[in-house]
Coordinates of C-alpha atoms and ligand atoms in Angstrom, one line a residue:
M1 CA 0.0 0.0 0.0
Q2 CA 1.2 3.5 -0.8
S3 CA 1.3 5.9 2.1
L4 CA 0.3 9.6 2.1
C5 CA 1.1 12.4 4.4
F6 CA -2.0 14.5 5.4
Y7 CA -1.4 18.0 6.8
D8 CA -3.8 20.3 8.9
T9 CA -6.1 17.4 9.7
K10 CA -9.5 18.1 11.3
P11 CA -11.9 15.3 12.4
Y12 CA -14.3 15.8 9.5
D13 CA -11.4 15.5 7.0
R14 CA -10.5 12.1 8.5
T15 CA -14.0 10.8 8.4
Y16 CA -14.3 11.3 4.6
F17 CA -10.8 10.3 3.6
D18 CA -11.0 7.2 5.8
R19 CA -14.2 6.2 4.0
Y20 CA -12.5 6.2 0.5
K21 CA -8.7 5.6 1.1
S22 CA -8.7 1.7 0.8
A23 CA -10.7 1.8 -2.4
Y24 CA -7.8 3.7 -3.9
G25 CA -5.1 1.5 -2.2
F26 CA -3.7 4.1 0.1
E27 CA -3.0 4.4 3.8
I28 CA -2.8 7.9 5.3
D29 CA -0.7 9.4 8.1
Y30 CA -2.8 12.3 9.5
F31 CA -1.0 15.2 11.1
E32 CA -2.8 18.1 12.8
T33 CA 0.1 20.4 12.1
K34 CA 0.1 22.7 9.1
L35 CA 2.6 22.2 6.3
S36 CA 5.6 24.6 6.6
P37 CA 9.3 24.4 5.9
K38 CA 9.7 22.8 9.4
T39 CA 7.0 20.2 9.1
A40 CA 7.8 19.1 5.5
V41 CA 10.0 16.4 6.9
L42 CA 6.9 14.4 8.0
A43 CA 6.4 13.6 4.3
K44 CA 9.7 11.7 4.1
R45 CA 9.2 8.3 2.5
K46 CA 5.5 9.1 1.6
S47 CA 4.2 8.8 -2.0
A48 CA 2.5 12.2 -1.8
A49 CA 1.5 15.0 0.5
I50 CA -2.1 16.4 1.0
A51 CA -2.4 20.1 1.9
F52 CA -5.1 22.7 2.4
V53 CA -5.9 26.4 1.9
N54 CA -3.8 27.8 4.7
D55 CA -0.8 25.5 4.4
D56 CA 2.5 27.2 3.6
L57 CA 3.6 26.2 0.0
S58 CA 6.2 28.9 -0.4
A59 CA 9.5 28.2 -2.2
K60 CA 11.1 27.2 1.1
T61 CA 8.5 24.5 1.9
I62 CA 8.6 23.3 -1.7
K63 CA 12.4 22.8 -1.5
A64 CA 12.0 21.0 1.9
L65 CA 9.3 18.7 0.5
Y66 CA 11.4 18.0 -2.6
D67 CA 14.5 17.2 -0.5
C68 CA 12.3 14.6 1.3
G69 CA 11.5 12.9 -2.1
I70 CA 8.0 14.4 -2.6
H71 CA 7.0 14.9 -6.2
C72 CA 3.3 15.3 -5.8
V73 CA 1.2 17.6 -3.6
A74 CA -2.6 17.2 -3.8
L75 CA -4.5 20.3 -2.6
R76 CA -7.9 19.3 -1.1
C77 CA -9.3 22.6 -2.2
A78 CA -10.1 24.7 -5.3
G79 CA -7.9 27.8 -4.8
F80 CA -4.1 27.6 -5.1
N81 CA -3.0 31.1 -4.3
N82 CA -0.8 29.8 -1.5
V83 CA 1.4 27.8 -3.9
D84 CA 4.7 29.2 -5.3
L85 CA 4.3 27.6 -8.7
E86 CA 7.5 29.2 -10.1
A87 CA 9.5 27.4 -7.3
A88 CA 7.7 24.1 -8.0
K89 CA 8.7 24.0 -11.7
G90 CA 10.4 20.7 -12.5
K91 CA 10.3 19.6 -8.9
I92 CA 6.8 19.0 -7.6
R93 CA 3.5 18.7 -9.5
F94 CA 0.4 20.1 -7.9
F95 CA -3.2 19.0 -8.2
R96 CA -6.4 20.5 -6.9
V97 CA -10.1 19.8 -6.6
P98 CA -11.6 22.5 -8.9
D99 CA -15.3 21.8 -8.6
Y100 CA -16.2 19.7 -5.5
S101 CA -19.5 21.6 -4.9
P102 CA -20.0 25.1 -6.1
Y103 CA -23.5 24.8 -4.5
A104 CA -22.0 24.5 -1.0
V105 CA -20.2 27.8 -1.4
A106 CA -23.0 29.7 -3.2
E107 CA -25.5 28.4 -0.6
H108 CA -23.3 29.6 2.3
S109 CA -23.0 33.0 0.7
V110 CA -26.8 33.2 0.6
A111 CA -27.1 31.8 4.2
M112 CA -24.8 34.6 5.4
L113 CA -26.7 37.3 3.5
L114 CA -30.1 36.1 4.8
T115 CA -28.8 35.9 8.4
L116 CA -27.2 39.3 8.4
N117 CA -30.2 40.9 6.7
R118 CA -33.0 39.3 8.8
K119 CA -30.9 39.0 12.0
T120 CA -31.8 35.4 12.6
H121 CA -28.5 34.9 14.5
K122 CA -29.7 37.5 17.0
A123 CA -33.3 36.4 17.1
Y124 CA -32.1 32.9 18.0
L125 CA -30.3 34.2 21.0
R126 CA -33.2 36.5 22.1
T127 CA -35.9 33.8 21.9
R128 CA -33.7 31.4 23.9
D129 CA -33.9 34.0 26.6
F130 CA -37.7 34.4 26.2
N131 CA -37.1 37.9 24.8
F132 CA -39.7 38.1 22.1
S133 CA -39.0 41.8 21.2
L134 CA -38.4 42.6 17.5
N135 CA -36.7 45.9 18.0
G136 CA -33.6 46.3 15.8
F137 CA -34.5 43.4 13.5
V138 CA -35.8 45.2 10.4
G139 CA -34.3 43.8 7.2
F140 CA -35.1 44.3 3.5
D141 CA -36.7 42.0 0.8
L142 CA -34.2 40.4 -1.5
Y143 CA -36.9 40.3 -4.1
G144 CA -36.3 43.1 -6.6
K145 CA -32.9 44.0 -5.3
T146 CA -29.7 44.0 -7.4
V147 CA -26.8 41.6 -6.7
G148 CA -23.4 42.2 -8.3
I149 CA -21.3 39.1 -8.7
I150 CA -17.6 39.5 -9.2
G151 CA -16.4 36.3 -11.0
T152 CA -19.0 34.1 -12.7
G153 CA -17.2 30.8 -12.7
K154 CA -18.7 27.7 -11.1
I155 CA -19.6 29.3 -7.8
G156 CA -20.6 32.7 -9.2
L157 CA -23.0 31.0 -11.6
A158 CA -24.5 28.9 -8.9
L159 CA -25.1 32.0 -6.9
A160 CA -26.6 33.9 -9.9
N161 CA -29.0 31.0 -10.3
I162 CA -30.1 31.2 -6.6
C163 CA -30.4 35.0 -6.8
N164 CA -32.5 34.8 -10.0
G165 CA -34.8 32.4 -8.1
F166 CA -35.2 35.0 -5.4
G167 CA -36.4 37.5 -8.1
M168 CA -33.2 39.6 -7.9
K169 CA -31.6 41.5 -10.8
V170 CA -28.2 39.9 -11.4
L171 CA -25.2 42.0 -12.6
A172 CA -21.7 40.5 -13.1
Y173 CA -18.2 41.5 -13.7
D174 CA -15.8 38.9 -15.2
P175 CA -13.3 39.1 -18.1
V176 CA -14.9 35.9 -19.3
R177 CA -18.6 36.4 -20.1
R178 CA -20.8 33.3 -19.7
D179 CA -23.9 32.8 -21.8
C180 CA -26.7 33.2 -19.2
P181 CA -30.0 34.9 -20.0
Y182 CA -30.5 36.6 -16.7
I183 CA -27.0 38.0 -16.1
E184 CA -26.1 41.5 -17.3
Y185 CA -22.4 42.0 -17.6
V186 CA -21.1 45.4 -16.7
G187 CA -17.8 47.1 -15.8
L188 CA -16.6 46.9 -12.2
E189 CA -17.4 50.5 -11.3
E190 CA -20.9 50.2 -12.7
L191 CA -21.5 46.9 -10.8
L192 CA -20.4 48.5 -7.5
N193 CA -22.5 51.6 -8.3
R194 CA -25.8 49.7 -9.0
S195 CA -25.6 46.7 -6.6
D196 CA -27.4 46.4 -3.3
I197 CA -25.4 43.3 -2.6
V198 CA -21.9 42.6 -3.9
S199 CA -20.6 39.0 -3.8
L200 CA -17.0 38.0 -4.5
H201 CA -16.3 34.8 -6.5
C202 CA -13.1 35.4 -8.4
P203 CA -9.8 33.7 -7.5
L204 CA -7.1 35.6 -5.6
T205 CA -4.4 36.7 -8.1
K206 CA -2.1 39.7 -8.4
A207 CA -4.9 41.4 -10.4
T208 CA -7.7 40.7 -7.9
R209 CA -5.8 41.3 -4.6
H210 CA -7.6 44.2 -2.8
I211 CA -10.2 44.5 -5.7
I212 CA -12.3 45.9 -2.9
C213 CA -10.2 48.8 -1.5
R214 CA -10.6 52.4 -0.4
R215 CA -11.0 53.6 -4.0
T216 CA -13.6 50.9 -5.1
L217 CA -15.5 51.1 -1.8
E218 CA -16.3 54.7 -2.8
F219 CA -18.3 53.4 -5.7
M220 CA -20.6 51.3 -3.6
K221 CA -24.1 52.3 -2.4
P222 CA -24.1 53.5 1.2
N223 CA -26.4 50.7 2.3
A224 CA -24.8 47.9 0.2
I225 CA -23.8 44.6 1.8
I226 CA -20.6 42.9 0.7
V227 CA -20.2 39.1 0.8
N228 CA -16.9 37.4 0.6
T229 CA -16.7 33.6 0.5
S230 CA -13.7 33.5 -1.9
R231 CA -10.4 34.7 -0.5
G232 CA -9.7 37.2 2.3
A233 CA -7.2 39.3 0.4
L234 CA -9.7 40.3 -2.2
I235 CA -10.7 42.9 0.3
D236 CA -8.5 45.5 2.0
S237 CA -9.8 44.8 5.5
E238 CA -8.7 48.1 7.0
A239 CA -10.5 50.0 4.3
L240 CA -13.6 47.9 4.8
L241 CA -13.5 48.5 8.5
D242 CA -13.2 52.3 8.0
A243 CA -16.1 52.2 5.5
L244 CA -18.3 50.3 8.0
I245 CA -17.4 52.5 10.9
S246 CA -18.1 55.7 9.0
E247 CA -21.4 54.1 7.8
R248 CA -20.5 54.4 4.1
L249 CA -21.5 50.7 3.8
G250 CA -24.5 48.6 5.0
G251 CA -22.7 45.5 6.2
A252 CA -20.3 42.7 5.5
C253 CA -20.6 38.9 5.4
L254 CA -17.1 37.4 5.6
D255 CA -16.3 33.7 5.4
V256 CA -12.6 34.5 4.7
Y257 CA -10.2 37.2 6.0
E258 CA -6.9 38.3 4.7
E259 CA -5.0 37.4 7.9
E260 CA -7.0 34.2 8.6
T261 CA -4.1 31.7 8.3
S262 CA -3.1 31.6 12.0
L263 CA -6.6 32.0 13.3
F264 CA -9.3 30.2 11.3
Y265 CA -10.1 26.6 12.1
E266 CA -8.7 26.9 15.6
D267 CA -10.4 27.6 19.0
F268 CA -9.1 30.9 20.5
S269 CA -12.1 31.4 22.9
N270 CA -9.7 31.3 25.9
H271 CA -7.1 33.6 24.3
I272 CA -6.6 37.2 23.6
V273 CA -6.8 37.7 19.9
R274 CA -4.4 40.4 18.9
D275 CA -5.7 41.1 15.4
D276 CA -7.4 44.4 16.1
I277 CA -9.0 44.7 12.6
L278 CA -10.7 41.3 12.9
A279 CA -11.7 42.0 16.5
R280 CA -13.2 45.3 15.6
L281 CA -15.0 43.8 12.5
I282 CA -16.5 41.0 14.6
S283 CA -17.7 43.6 17.2
L284 CA -19.8 45.5 14.7
P285 CA -23.5 44.7 14.6
N286 CA -23.6 44.7 10.8
V287 CA -20.8 42.2 10.3
L288 CA -21.1 38.4 10.2
V289 CA -17.9 36.3 10.2
T290 CA -17.7 32.5 9.7
S291 CA -14.4 30.6 9.7
H292 CA -13.9 29.7 6.1
Q293 CA -16.6 27.1 6.3
A294 CA -18.5 27.7 3.0
F295 CA -17.2 24.3 1.6
L296 CA -18.3 22.3 4.7
T297 CA -21.1 20.1 3.5
H298 CA -21.3 16.3 3.3
D299 CA -21.5 16.4 -0.5
A300 CA -18.5 18.6 -0.8
L301 CA -16.3 16.7 1.7
S302 CA -17.1 13.4 -0.1
A303 CA -16.2 14.9 -3.4
I304 CA -13.0 16.5 -2.1
A305 CA -11.8 13.1 -0.6
Q306 CA -12.6 11.1 -3.8
T307 CA -11.1 13.6 -6.2
T308 CA -7.9 14.2 -4.1
L309 CA -7.3 10.4 -3.9
Q310 CA -8.0 10.0 -7.6
N311 CA -5.6 12.9 -8.4
I312 CA -2.8 11.2 -6.5
S313 CA -3.6 7.8 -8.0
D314 CA -3.4 9.3 -11.5
F315 CA -0.1 10.9 -10.7
L316 CA 1.4 7.7 -9.4
A317 CA 0.1 5.7 -12.4
G318 CA 1.4 8.3 -14.8
R319 CA -2.1 9.0 -16.1
K320 CA -3.1 12.4 -17.5
N321 CA -5.3 14.4 -15.1
P322 CA -7.3 17.6 -15.8
N323 CA -6.9 18.8 -12.2
E324 CA -3.2 19.3 -12.4
I325 CA -2.2 23.0 -11.8
E326 CA -0.1 24.2 -14.7
N327 CA 3.1 26.0 -13.8
Ligands
NAD401 P1 -13.8 29.3 -11.2 O1 -12.4 29.2 -11.7 O2 -14.8 28.4 -11.7 O3 -14.3 30.8 -11.4 C1 -13.6 31.9 -11.2 C2 -14.1 33.1 -12.1 O4 -13.4 34.3 -11.7 C3 -13.8 32.8 -13.6 O5 -15.0 33.0 -14.3 C4 -12.8 33.9 -13.9 O6 -12.9 34.3 -15.3 C5 -13.2 35.0 -12.9 N1 -12.1 36.0 -12.8 C6 -10.8 35.8 -12.9 N2 -10.2 37.0 -12.7 C7 -11.1 37.9 -12.5 C8 -11.1 39.3 -12.3 N3 -10.0 40.0 -12.3 N4 -12.3 39.9 -12.1 C9 -13.5 39.2 -12.1 N5 -13.5 37.9 -12.3 C10 -12.4 37.3 -12.5 O7 -13.7 29.2 -9.6 P2 -14.8 28.8 -8.6 O8 -14.9 27.3 -8.4 O9 -16.1 29.5 -8.9 O10 -14.2 29.4 -7.2 C11 -14.0 30.8 -7.0 C12 -13.1 31.0 -5.8 O11 -13.9 30.6 -4.6 C13 -11.9 30.1 -5.7 O12 -10.8 30.7 -6.4 C14 -11.6 30.1 -4.2 O13 -10.7 31.1 -3.9 C15 -13.0 30.3 -3.6 N6 -13.5 29.2 -2.8 C16 -13.8 29.4 -1.5 C17 -14.3 28.3 -0.7 C18 -14.7 28.5 0.7 O14 -14.9 27.5 1.4 N7 -14.9 29.7 1.3 C19 -14.5 27.1 -1.3 C20 -14.2 26.9 -2.7 C21 -13.7 28.0 -3.4

């Protein structure tokens, strides 16, 4: 049996990978630690390493993995902005899971929007305390409102479909225009100008880093809500915080945060969190933060496990695989 090294393991990862590993002929060594130049050594004598969104795949880690004999890293996620592909050239081949469930992420975006808008998170706490007051809970109808989707790939299109079902007007900004009868493609500035809700679904690249910044926030409607379930660094968080505090923006739903790497997926409830921007964002009544959980459905986790194991199996057998990341 071939043995794999699994980084940043959580109990739910293990459940799904354990379910499928023997069908692919693998055994897996699970490690809770994240992948970094120091922990790369755990992959020695393994056939491949399995990594996640917040693992360090910088040039230093890639060299350390390569020195341990690793030639294949399978990312169990879609995004690969944490990989130094230039450094990996000729050394390590990377694979990803491009479309495990766009619905999981699109539905979480809508769940966050509905929660923030209709204050169901606060209502739940009130009624548990037999407080049946409705003061402060006024929201707005989604029907008839305009959503602006930045990036209409798999997730953006799934969201557009849901929003169309709600009776919303759908605007989009994407260099690649999809053929969809209810989407109106416009420029970024026009999208920000006209949208009541702006939802980010483009990948994090040099071009999209801080696509929402002080300058672009100025184009948004004063009551608009921004939703980010893509990657934290698409938004300049300090600029977002300033816009929210000065009431130039209606609210924010954030499943991702630009400095999430050392915080998200861990329990800091008994610690003092020293990230003042995140702490201030969480303290605002019109901000909802979840911990990069948009992917977390049974369907998505099953697909992630099977595709990741298939990717490694194809690599080891020398088969062509469409999920390889080109570098
Ligand atoms: P995709 O590749 O199918 O679509 C991305 C779209 O963004 C493409 O249509 C592309 O043309 C567009 N795009 C690229 N550059 C752009 C730009 N400058 N402006 C506007 N649009 C641009 O990807 P997907 O499967 O829809 O996933 C989108 C992103 O969602 C991923 O890159 C990942 O970062 C994030 N994601 C988050 C979670 C989570 O749990 N929160 C889970 C999966 C994916």
